[in-house]
Coordinates of C-alpha atoms and ligand atoms in Angstrom, one line a residue:
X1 CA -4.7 -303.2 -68.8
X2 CA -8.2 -303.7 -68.6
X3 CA -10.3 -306.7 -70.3
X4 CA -12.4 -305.4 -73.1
X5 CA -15.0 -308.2 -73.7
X6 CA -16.4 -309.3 -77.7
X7 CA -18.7 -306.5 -78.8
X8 CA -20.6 -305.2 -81.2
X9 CA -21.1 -300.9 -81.6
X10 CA -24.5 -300.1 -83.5
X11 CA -23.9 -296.6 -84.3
X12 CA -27.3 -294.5 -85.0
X13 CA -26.9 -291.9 -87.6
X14 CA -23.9 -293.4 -89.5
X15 CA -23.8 -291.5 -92.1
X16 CA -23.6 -288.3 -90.4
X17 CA -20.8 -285.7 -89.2
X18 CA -19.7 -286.9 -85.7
X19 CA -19.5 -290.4 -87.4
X20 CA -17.4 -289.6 -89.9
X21 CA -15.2 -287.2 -88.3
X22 CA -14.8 -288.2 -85.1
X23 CA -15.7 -291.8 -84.5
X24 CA -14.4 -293.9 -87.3
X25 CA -11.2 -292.3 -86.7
X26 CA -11.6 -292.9 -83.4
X27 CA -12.5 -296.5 -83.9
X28 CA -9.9 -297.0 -86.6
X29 CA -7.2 -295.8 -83.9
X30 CA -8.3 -298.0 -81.6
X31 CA -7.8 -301.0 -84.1
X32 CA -4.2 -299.7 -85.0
X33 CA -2.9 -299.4 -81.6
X34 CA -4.6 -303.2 -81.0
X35 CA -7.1 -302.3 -78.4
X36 CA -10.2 -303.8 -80.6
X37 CA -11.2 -307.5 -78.8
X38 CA -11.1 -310.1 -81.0
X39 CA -14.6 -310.7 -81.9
X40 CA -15.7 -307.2 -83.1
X41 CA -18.1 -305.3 -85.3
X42 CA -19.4 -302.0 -85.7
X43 CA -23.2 -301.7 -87.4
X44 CA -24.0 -298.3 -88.7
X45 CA -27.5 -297.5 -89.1
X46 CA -29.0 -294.8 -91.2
X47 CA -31.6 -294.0 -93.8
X48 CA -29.4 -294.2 -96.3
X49 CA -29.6 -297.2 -98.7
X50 CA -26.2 -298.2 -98.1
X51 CA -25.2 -301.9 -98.3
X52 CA -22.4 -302.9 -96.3
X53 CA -19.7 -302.6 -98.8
X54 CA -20.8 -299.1 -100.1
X55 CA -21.0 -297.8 -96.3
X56 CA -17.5 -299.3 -96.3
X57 CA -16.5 -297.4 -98.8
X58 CA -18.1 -293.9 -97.7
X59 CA -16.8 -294.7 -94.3
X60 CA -13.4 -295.9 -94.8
X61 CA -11.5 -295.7 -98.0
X62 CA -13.7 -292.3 -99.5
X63 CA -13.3 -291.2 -95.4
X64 CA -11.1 -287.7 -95.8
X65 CA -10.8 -287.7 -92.0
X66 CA -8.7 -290.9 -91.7
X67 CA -5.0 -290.5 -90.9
X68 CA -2.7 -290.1 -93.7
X69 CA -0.4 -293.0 -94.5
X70 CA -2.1 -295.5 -93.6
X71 CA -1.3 -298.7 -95.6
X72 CA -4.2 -300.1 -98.0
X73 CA -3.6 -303.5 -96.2
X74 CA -4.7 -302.2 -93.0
X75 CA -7.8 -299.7 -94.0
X76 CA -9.1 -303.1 -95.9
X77 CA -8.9 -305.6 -92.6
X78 CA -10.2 -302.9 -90.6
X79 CA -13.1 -302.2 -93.2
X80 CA -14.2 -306.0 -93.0
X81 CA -15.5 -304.7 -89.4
X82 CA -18.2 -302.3 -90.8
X83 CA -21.8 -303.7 -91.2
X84 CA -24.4 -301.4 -92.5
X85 CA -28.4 -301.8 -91.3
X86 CA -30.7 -299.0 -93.1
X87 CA -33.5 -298.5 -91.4
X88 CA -36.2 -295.5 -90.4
X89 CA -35.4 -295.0 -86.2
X90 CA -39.1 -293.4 -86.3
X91 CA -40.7 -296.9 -87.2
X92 CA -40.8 -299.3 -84.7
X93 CA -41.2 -302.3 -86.8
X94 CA -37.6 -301.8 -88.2
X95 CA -35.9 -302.4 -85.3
X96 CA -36.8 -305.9 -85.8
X97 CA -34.3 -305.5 -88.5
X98 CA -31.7 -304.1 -86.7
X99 CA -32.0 -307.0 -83.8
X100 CA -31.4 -309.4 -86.5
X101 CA -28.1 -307.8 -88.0
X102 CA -27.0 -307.5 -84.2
X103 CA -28.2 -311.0 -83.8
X104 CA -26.0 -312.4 -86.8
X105 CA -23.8 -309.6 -88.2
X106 CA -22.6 -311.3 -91.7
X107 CA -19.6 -312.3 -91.8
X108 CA -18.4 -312.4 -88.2
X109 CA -18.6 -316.5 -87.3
X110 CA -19.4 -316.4 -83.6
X111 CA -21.5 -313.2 -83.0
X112 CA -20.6 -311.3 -79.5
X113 CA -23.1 -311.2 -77.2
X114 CA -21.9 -307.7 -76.0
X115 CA -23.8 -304.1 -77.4
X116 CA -22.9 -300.7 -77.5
X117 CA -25.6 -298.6 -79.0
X118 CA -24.6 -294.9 -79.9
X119 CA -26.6 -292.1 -80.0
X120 CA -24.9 -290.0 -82.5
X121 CA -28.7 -288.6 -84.5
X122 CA -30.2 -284.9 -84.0
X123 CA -31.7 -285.4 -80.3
X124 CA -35.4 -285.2 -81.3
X125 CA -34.4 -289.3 -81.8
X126 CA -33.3 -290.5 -78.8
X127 CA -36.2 -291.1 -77.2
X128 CA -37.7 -293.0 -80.4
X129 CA -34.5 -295.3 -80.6
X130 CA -34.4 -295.9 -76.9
X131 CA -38.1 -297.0 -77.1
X132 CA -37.4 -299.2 -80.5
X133 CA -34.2 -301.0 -78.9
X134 CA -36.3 -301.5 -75.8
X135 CA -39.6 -302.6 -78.0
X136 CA -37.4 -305.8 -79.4
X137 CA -35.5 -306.6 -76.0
X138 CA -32.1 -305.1 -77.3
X139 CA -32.4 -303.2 -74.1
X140 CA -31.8 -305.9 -71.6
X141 CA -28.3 -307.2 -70.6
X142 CA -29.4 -311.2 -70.8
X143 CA -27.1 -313.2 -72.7
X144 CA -24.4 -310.1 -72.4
X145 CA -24.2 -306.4 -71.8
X146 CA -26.5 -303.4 -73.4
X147 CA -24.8 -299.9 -73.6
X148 CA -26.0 -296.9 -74.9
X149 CA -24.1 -294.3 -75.4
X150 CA -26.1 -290.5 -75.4
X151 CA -24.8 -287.4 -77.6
X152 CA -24.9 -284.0 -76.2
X153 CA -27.0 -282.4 -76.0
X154 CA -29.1 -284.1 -73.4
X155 CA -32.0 -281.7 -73.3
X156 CA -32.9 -278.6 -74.5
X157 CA -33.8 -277.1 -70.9
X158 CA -34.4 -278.1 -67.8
X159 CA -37.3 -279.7 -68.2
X160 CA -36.3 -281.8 -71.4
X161 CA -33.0 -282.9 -70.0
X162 CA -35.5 -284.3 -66.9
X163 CA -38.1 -285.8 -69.4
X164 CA -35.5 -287.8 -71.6
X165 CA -33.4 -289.1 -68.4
X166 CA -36.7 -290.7 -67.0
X167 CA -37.7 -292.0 -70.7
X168 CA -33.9 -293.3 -71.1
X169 CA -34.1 -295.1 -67.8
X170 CA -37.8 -296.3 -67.9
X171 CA -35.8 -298.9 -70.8
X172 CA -31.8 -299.0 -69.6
X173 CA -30.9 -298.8 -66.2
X174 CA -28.2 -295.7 -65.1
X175 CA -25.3 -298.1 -65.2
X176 CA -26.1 -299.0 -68.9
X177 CA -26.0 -294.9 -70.1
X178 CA -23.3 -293.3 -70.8
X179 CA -23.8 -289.1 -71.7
X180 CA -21.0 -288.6 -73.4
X181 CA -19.0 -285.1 -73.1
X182 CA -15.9 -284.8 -75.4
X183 CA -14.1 -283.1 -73.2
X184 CA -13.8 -285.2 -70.9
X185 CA -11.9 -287.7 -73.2
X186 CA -8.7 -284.6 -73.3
X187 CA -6.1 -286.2 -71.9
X188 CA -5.2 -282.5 -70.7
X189 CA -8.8 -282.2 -68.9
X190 CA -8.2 -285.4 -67.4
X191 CA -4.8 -284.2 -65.8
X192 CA -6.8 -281.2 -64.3
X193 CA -8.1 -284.0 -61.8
X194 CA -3.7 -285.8 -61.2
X195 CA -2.3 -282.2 -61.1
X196 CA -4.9 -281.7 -58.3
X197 CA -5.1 -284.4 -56.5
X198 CA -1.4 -286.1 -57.4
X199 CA 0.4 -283.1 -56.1
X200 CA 0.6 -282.2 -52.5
X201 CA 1.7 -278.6 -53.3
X202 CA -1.4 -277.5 -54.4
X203 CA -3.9 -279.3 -52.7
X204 CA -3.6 -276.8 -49.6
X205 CA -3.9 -273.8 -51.4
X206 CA -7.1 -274.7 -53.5
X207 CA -9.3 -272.4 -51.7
X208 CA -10.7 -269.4 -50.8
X209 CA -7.8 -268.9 -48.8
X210 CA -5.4 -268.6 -51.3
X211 CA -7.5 -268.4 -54.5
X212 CA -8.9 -264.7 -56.0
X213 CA -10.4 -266.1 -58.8
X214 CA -11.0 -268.7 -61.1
X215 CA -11.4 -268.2 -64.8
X216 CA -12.0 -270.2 -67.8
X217 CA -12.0 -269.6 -71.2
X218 CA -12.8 -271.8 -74.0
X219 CA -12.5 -269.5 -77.5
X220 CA -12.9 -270.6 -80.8
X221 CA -11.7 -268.9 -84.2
X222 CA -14.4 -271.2 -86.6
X223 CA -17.8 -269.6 -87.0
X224 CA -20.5 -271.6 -86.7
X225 CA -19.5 -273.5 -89.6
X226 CA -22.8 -275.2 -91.5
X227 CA -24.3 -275.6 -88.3
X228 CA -26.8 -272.7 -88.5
X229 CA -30.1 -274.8 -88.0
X230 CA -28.3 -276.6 -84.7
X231 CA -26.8 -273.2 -83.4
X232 CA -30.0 -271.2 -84.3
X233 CA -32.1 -273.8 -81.6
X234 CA -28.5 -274.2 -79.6
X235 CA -26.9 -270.9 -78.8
X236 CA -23.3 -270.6 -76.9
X237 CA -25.2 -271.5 -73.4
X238 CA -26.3 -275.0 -74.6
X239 CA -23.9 -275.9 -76.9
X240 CA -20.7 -275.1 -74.7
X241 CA -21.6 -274.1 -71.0
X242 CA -24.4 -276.3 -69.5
X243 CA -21.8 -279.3 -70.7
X244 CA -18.0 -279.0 -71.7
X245 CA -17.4 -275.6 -69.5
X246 CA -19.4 -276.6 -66.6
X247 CA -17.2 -280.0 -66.4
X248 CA -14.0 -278.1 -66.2
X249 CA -15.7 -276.1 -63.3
X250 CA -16.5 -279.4 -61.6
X251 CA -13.3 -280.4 -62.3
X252 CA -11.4 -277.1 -60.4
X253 CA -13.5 -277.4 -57.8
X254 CA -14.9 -280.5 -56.6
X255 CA -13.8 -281.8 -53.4
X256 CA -11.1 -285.1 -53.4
X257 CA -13.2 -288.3 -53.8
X258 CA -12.9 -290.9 -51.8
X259 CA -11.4 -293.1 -54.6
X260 CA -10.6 -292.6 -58.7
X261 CA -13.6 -294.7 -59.3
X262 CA -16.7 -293.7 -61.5
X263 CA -19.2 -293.6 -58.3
X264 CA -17.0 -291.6 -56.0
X265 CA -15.7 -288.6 -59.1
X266 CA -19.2 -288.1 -60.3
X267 CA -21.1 -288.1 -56.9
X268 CA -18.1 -285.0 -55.9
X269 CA -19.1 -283.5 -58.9
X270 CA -22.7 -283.5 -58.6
X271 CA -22.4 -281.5 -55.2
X272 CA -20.2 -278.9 -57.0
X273 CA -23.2 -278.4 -59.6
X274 CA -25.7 -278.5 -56.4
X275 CA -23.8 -276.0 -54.9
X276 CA -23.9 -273.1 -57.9
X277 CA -25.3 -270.2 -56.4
X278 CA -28.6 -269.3 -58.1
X279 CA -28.5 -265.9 -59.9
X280 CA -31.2 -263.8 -59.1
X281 CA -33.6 -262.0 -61.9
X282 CA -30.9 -258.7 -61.8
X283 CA -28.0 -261.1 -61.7
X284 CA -28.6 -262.6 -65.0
X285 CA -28.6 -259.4 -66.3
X286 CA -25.7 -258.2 -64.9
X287 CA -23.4 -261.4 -64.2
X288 CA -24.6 -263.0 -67.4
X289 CA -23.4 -261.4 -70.7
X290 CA -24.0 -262.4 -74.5
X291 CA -22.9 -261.6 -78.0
X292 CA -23.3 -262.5 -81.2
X293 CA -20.5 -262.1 -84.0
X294 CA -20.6 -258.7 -86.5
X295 CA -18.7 -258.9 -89.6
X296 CA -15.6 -258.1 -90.3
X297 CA -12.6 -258.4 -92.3
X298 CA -9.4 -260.6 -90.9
X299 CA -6.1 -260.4 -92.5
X300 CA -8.5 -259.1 -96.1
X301 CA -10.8 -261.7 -95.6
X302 CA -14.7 -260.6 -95.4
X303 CA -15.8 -262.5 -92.7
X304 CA -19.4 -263.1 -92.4
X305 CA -21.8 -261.7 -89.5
X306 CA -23.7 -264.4 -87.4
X307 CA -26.7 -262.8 -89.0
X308 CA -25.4 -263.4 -92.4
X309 CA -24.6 -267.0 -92.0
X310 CA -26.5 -270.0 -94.2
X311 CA -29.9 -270.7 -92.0
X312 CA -29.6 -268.0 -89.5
X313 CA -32.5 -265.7 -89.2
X314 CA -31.9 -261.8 -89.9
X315 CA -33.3 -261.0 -86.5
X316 CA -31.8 -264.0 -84.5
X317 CA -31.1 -263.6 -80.7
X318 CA -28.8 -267.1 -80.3
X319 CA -26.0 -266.0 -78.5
X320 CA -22.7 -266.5 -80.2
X321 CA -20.6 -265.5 -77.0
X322 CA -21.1 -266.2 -73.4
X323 CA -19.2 -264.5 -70.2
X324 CA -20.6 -264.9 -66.5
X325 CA -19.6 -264.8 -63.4
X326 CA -20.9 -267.0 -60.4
X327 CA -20.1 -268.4 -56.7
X328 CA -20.2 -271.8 -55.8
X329 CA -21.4 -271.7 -52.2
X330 CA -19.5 -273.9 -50.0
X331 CA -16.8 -274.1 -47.6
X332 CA -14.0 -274.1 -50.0
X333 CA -15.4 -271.8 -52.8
X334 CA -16.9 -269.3 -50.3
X335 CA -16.7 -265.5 -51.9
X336 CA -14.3 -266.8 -54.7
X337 CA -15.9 -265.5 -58.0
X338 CA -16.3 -267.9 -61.0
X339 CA -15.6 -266.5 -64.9
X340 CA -16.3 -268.3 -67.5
X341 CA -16.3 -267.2 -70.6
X342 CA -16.9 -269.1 -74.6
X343 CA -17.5 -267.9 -77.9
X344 CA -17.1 -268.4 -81.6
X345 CA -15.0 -266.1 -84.0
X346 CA -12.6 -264.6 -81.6
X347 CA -9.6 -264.2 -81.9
X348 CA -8.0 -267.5 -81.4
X349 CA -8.3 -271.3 -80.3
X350 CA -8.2 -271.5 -76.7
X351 CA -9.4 -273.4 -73.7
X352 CA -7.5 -273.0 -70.6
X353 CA -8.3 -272.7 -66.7
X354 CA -6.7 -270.0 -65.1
X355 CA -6.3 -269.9 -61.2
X356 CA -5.3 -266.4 -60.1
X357 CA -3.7 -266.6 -56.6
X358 CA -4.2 -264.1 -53.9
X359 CA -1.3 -261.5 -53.7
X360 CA 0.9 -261.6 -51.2
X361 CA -0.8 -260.1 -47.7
X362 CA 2.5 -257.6 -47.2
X363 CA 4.0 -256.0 -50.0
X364 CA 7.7 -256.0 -49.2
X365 CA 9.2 -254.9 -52.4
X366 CA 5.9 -252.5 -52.8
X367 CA 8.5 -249.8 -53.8
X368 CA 8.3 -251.7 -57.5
X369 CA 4.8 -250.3 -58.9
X370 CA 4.8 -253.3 -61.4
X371 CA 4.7 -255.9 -58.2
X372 CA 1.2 -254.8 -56.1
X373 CA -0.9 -256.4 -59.2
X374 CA 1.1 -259.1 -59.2
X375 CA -0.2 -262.6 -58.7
X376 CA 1.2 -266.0 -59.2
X377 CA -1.3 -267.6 -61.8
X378 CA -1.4 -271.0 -62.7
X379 CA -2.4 -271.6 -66.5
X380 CA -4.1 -275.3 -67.5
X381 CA -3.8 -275.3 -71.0
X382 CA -6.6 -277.4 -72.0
X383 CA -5.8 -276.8 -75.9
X384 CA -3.7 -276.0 -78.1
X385 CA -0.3 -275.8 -77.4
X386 CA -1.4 -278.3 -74.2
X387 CA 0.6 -277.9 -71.1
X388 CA 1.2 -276.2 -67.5
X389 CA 2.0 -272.5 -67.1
X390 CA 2.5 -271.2 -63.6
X391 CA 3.5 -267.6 -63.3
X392 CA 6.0 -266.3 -60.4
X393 CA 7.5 -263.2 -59.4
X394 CA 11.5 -263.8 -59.7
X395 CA 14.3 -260.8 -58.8
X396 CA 16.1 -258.8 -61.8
X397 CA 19.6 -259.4 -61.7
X398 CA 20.9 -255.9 -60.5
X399 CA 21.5 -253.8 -58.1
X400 CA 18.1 -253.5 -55.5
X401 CA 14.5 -255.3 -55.3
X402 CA 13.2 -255.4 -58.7
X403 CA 11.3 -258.1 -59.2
X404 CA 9.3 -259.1 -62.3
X405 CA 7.0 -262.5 -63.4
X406 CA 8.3 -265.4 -65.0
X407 CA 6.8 -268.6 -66.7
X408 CA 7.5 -271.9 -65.3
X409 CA 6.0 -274.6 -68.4
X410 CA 5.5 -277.5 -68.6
X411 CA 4.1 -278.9 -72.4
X412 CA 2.6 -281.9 -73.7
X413 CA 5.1 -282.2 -76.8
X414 CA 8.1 -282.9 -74.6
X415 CA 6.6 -286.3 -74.1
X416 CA 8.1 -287.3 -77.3
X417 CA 7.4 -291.2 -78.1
X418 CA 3.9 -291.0 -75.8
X419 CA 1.1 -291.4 -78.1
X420 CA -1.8 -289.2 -77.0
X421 CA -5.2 -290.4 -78.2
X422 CA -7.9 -288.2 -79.0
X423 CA -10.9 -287.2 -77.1
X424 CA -13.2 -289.9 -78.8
X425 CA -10.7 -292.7 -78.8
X426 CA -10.4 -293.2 -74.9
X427 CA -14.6 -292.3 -74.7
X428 CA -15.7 -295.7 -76.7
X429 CA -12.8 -297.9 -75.2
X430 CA -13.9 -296.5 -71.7
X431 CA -17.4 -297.2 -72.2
X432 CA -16.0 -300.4 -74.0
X433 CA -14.8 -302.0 -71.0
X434 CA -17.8 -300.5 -68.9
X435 CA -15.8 -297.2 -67.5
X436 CA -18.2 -294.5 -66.9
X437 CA -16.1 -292.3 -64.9
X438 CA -15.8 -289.9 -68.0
X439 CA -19.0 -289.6 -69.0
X440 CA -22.0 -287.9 -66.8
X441 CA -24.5 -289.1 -64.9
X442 CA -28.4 -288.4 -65.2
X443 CA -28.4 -286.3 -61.6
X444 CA -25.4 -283.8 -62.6
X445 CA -26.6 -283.4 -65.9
X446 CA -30.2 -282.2 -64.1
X447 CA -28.2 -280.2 -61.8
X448 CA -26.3 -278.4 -64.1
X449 CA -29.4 -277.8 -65.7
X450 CA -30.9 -276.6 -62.9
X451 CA -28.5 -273.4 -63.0
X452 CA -28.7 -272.7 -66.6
X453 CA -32.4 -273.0 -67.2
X454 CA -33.4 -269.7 -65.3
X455 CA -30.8 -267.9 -67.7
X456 CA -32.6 -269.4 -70.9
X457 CA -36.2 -268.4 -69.9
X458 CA -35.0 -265.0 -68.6
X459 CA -33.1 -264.3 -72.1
X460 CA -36.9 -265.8 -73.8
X461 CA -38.9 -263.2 -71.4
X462 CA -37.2 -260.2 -70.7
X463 CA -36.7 -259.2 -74.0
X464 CA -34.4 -256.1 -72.0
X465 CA -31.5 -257.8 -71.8
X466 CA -29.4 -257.4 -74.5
X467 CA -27.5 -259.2 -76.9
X468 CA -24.2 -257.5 -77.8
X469 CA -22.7 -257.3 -81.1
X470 CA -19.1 -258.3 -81.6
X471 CA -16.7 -258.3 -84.2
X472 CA -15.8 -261.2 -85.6
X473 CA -12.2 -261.6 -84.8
X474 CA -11.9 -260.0 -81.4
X475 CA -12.8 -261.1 -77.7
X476 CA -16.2 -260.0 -77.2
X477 CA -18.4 -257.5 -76.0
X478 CA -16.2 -255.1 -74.1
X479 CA -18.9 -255.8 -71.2
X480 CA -17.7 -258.6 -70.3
X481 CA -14.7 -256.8 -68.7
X482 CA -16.8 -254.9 -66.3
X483 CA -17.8 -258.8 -65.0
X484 CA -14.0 -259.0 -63.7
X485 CA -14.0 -256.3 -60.4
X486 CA -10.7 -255.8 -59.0
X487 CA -8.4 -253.3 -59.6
X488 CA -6.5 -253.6 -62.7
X489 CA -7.8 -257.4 -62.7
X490 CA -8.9 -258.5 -66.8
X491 CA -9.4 -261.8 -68.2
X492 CA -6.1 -262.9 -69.5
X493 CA -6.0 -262.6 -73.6
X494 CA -4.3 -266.0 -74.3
X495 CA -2.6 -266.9 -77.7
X496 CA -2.2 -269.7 -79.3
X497 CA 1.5 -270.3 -77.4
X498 CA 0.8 -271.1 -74.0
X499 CA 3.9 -269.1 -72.8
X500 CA 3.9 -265.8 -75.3
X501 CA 1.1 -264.2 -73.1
X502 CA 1.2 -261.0 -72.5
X503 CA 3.4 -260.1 -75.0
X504 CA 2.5 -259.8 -78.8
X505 CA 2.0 -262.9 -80.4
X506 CA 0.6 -264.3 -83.9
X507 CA -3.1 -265.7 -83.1
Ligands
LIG1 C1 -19.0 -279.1 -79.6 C2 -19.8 -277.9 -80.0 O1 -19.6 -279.8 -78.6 O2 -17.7 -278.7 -79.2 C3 -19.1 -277.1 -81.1 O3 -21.1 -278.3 -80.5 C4 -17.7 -276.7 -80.6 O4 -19.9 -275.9 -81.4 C5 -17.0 -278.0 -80.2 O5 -17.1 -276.2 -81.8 C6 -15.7 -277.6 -79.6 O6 -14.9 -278.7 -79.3 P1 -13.3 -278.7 -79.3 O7 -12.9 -280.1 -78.9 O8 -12.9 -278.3 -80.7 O9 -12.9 -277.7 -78.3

């Protein structure tokens, strides 16, 4: 196991969602299961005039997102790590205030040297806090290490994602940020990167030899929840694509790096983004499809229309749904289409990679009509229900050739007694002991950006390209089945059961 040095986290924007939800929890776990160092604090910083025993409270022991059953005893020593600064990130002058709570934390007898600062505020901060941390030298690793820890989104386009990296790193230096992608913390997207590369069997078919098509699907039942001022600015594109869905891209196809190190995974990654093959203006509107969700009524439930929602506008064009198809050009991915496809209010909660094999080159039982479509699929179940699925054609008992597809599985809940830990958890104690390999760096982010940015300004310009209603509650515009060419070939309607597909099944 790793060393994980004395450290203090200063969390900006402690009172907010993410912190509360996510990485409390997160940090919490991380003190249950031991993995805290010895000397530890975490400072949250707000605007809120909390004092350090009423963020305690809000954070802790009032927190509804902490794990049930936990003994008093042990929410009280881990509350005794909390510190609370409050402070306005747009003033300069308070970060003298912060540097002297990180400099003497109350409390905590020998201060750690060691600094984590997280980014967790609406982005239109982070260029303010990375200047005020900078302005009072909280920027520089002197007496022990500075980290600073970016939400997503990083950038709004193109052009923003470039202007931040370079104000970022005019104060910390590449090695000291870490962009931080949730996914990447899934245990299940991290095993995308062992089942290829810790398995010889598939290995030699991951190409365009063998390979029709990759797809990927990343559905969600929520709406947009109380998010409609984010999503309105955000859209399906930003908030899902340029970041969580392009990672599990770079993950199927990157090439195998020379070592599991941070340096060698994320430069093979960056070439997959630098390979995306730019769409041209008629491609966007025909490889690039978008929806927003209608009303409806589920199971007698009147379900609200994007439209409808708490700060949406009436006439709002952000995309609630995105499907597209794309190459990546290189000698692997060569004429092997690329869908991806996201969106809120569908009919389940699903993210999975799909790899469609090519059928076989000679039909020898072609006399079954069931068999010619037939394709060995392999199904990475991202979430829920996480686990392997690969799909292959098996004889029917009886008399002749029939043949028909079977599931072989494979799913996380077998490991009984193996305590995975969720997304955020393994993030912070990554970046804790100075990991970056699951978090992005400033080049790939660009890159990616690079490819989504022409989409964005053609959806601002060409006001002919149209936005697709949807009913809340089904898989999208119907559209987005003409991206998937091939006859007979759909995207595959997942449920919620990894292995019930293509039967009926309760979403
Ligand atoms: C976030 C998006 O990054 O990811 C949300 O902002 C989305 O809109 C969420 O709901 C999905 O994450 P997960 O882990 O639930 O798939």
């Amino acid at each position: 196991m790793k060393k994980t040095d004395d450290q203090i986290l200063v969390i900006f924007g402690a009172s907010g969602d993410l912190t509360q939800r996510k990485l409390i929890p997160a940090i919490f776990n991380l003190f249950i299961s031991g993995l805290l160092p010895e000397k530890y604090a975490v400072i949250g910083v707000g605007r809120t005039d909390y004092d350090d025993e009423s963020y305690r409270q809000q954070s802790v022991f009032g927190n509804p997102h902490f794990p049930k059953k936990i003994s008093s005893k042990q929410l009280e020593s881990f509350a005794k790590l909390l510190y609370y600064q409050s402070m306005d990130t747009k003033k300069l002058s308070d970060f003298k205030l912060l540097k002297k709570k990180v400099d003497a934390p109350d409390g905590l007898q020998k201060r750690p040297k060691n600094c984590i600062f997280y980014l967790s505020t609406p982005p239109s901060l982070y260029e303010a806090i990375s200047s005020g941390l900078a302005n009072v030298g909280l920027n520089h690793d002197q007496t022990g290490w500075r980290r600073i820890i970016i939400e997503k989104p990083f950038g709004y386009d193109l052009d923003s994602a470039k202007k931040l990296n370079a104000h970022v790193l005019s104060h910390f230096d590449e090695d000291q940020v870490y962009r931080i992608d949730h996914y990447l913390g899934k245990e299940t997207v991290q095993n995308m990167f062992v089942t290829r590369f810790a398995n010889s069997i598939f290995e030699p078919l991951w190409n365009r030899n063998f390979i029709h098509r990759v797809e990927i699907t990343a559905s969600e039942s929520v709406g947009i929840e109380k998010r409609g001022g984010y999503y309105e600015s955000a859209g399906a594109l930003r908030d899902m694509v340029q970041n969580h869905l392009f990672q599990l891209v770079a993950l199927v196809a990157m090439e195998p790096p020379v070592k599991a190190d941070a340096e060698s995974i994320r430069n093979e990654k960056l070439k997959v983004f630098q390979s995306l093959r730019p769409y041209t203006n008629s491609e966007i509107k025909s490889h690039v499809i978008r929806g927003q969700y209608l009303g409806s009524k589920i199971r007698n439930e009147q379900i609200l229309g994007y439209r409808d929602e708490d700060g949406v506008a009436k006439n709002s064009k952000a995309e609630t749904y995105v499907a597209m198809k794309f190459f990546i050009d290189n000698w692997r991915w060569a004429g092997v289409p690329f869908y991806i496809r996201t969106g809120k209010r569908m009919p389940t909660r699903v993210t999975e990679v799909v790899i469609h094999f090519k059928p076989n080159h000679h039909h020898l039982f072609a006399s079954d009509p069931n068999l010619s479509n037939q394709q060995n699929v392999l199904v990475l179940r991202i979430q829920p229900n996480e686990g392997i699925l690969l799909k292959f054609t098996m004889k029917i008992p009886g008399a002749g050739y029939n043949t028909d597809q079977v599931n072989m599985d494979f799913h996380y809940d077998e490991l009984s007694n193996v305590y995975v830990p969720e997304a955020y958890e393994r993030l912070i104690l990554d970046c804790m002991q100075g990991d970056a390999t699951l978090y992005a760096r400033g080049d790939s982010t660009e890159a990616a950006w690079e490819f989504i940015d022409p989409i964005l300004k053609a959806w601002e310009k060409d006001k002919s390209i149209p936005i697709y209603g949807y009913p809340a509650g089904t898989w999208g515009p119907e559209h987005s089945d003409n991206l998937i060419d091939g006859k007979n070939m759909k995207w595959r309607y997942p449920c919620s059961n990894l292995t019930n597909d293509g039967n009926y099944c309760e979403l």
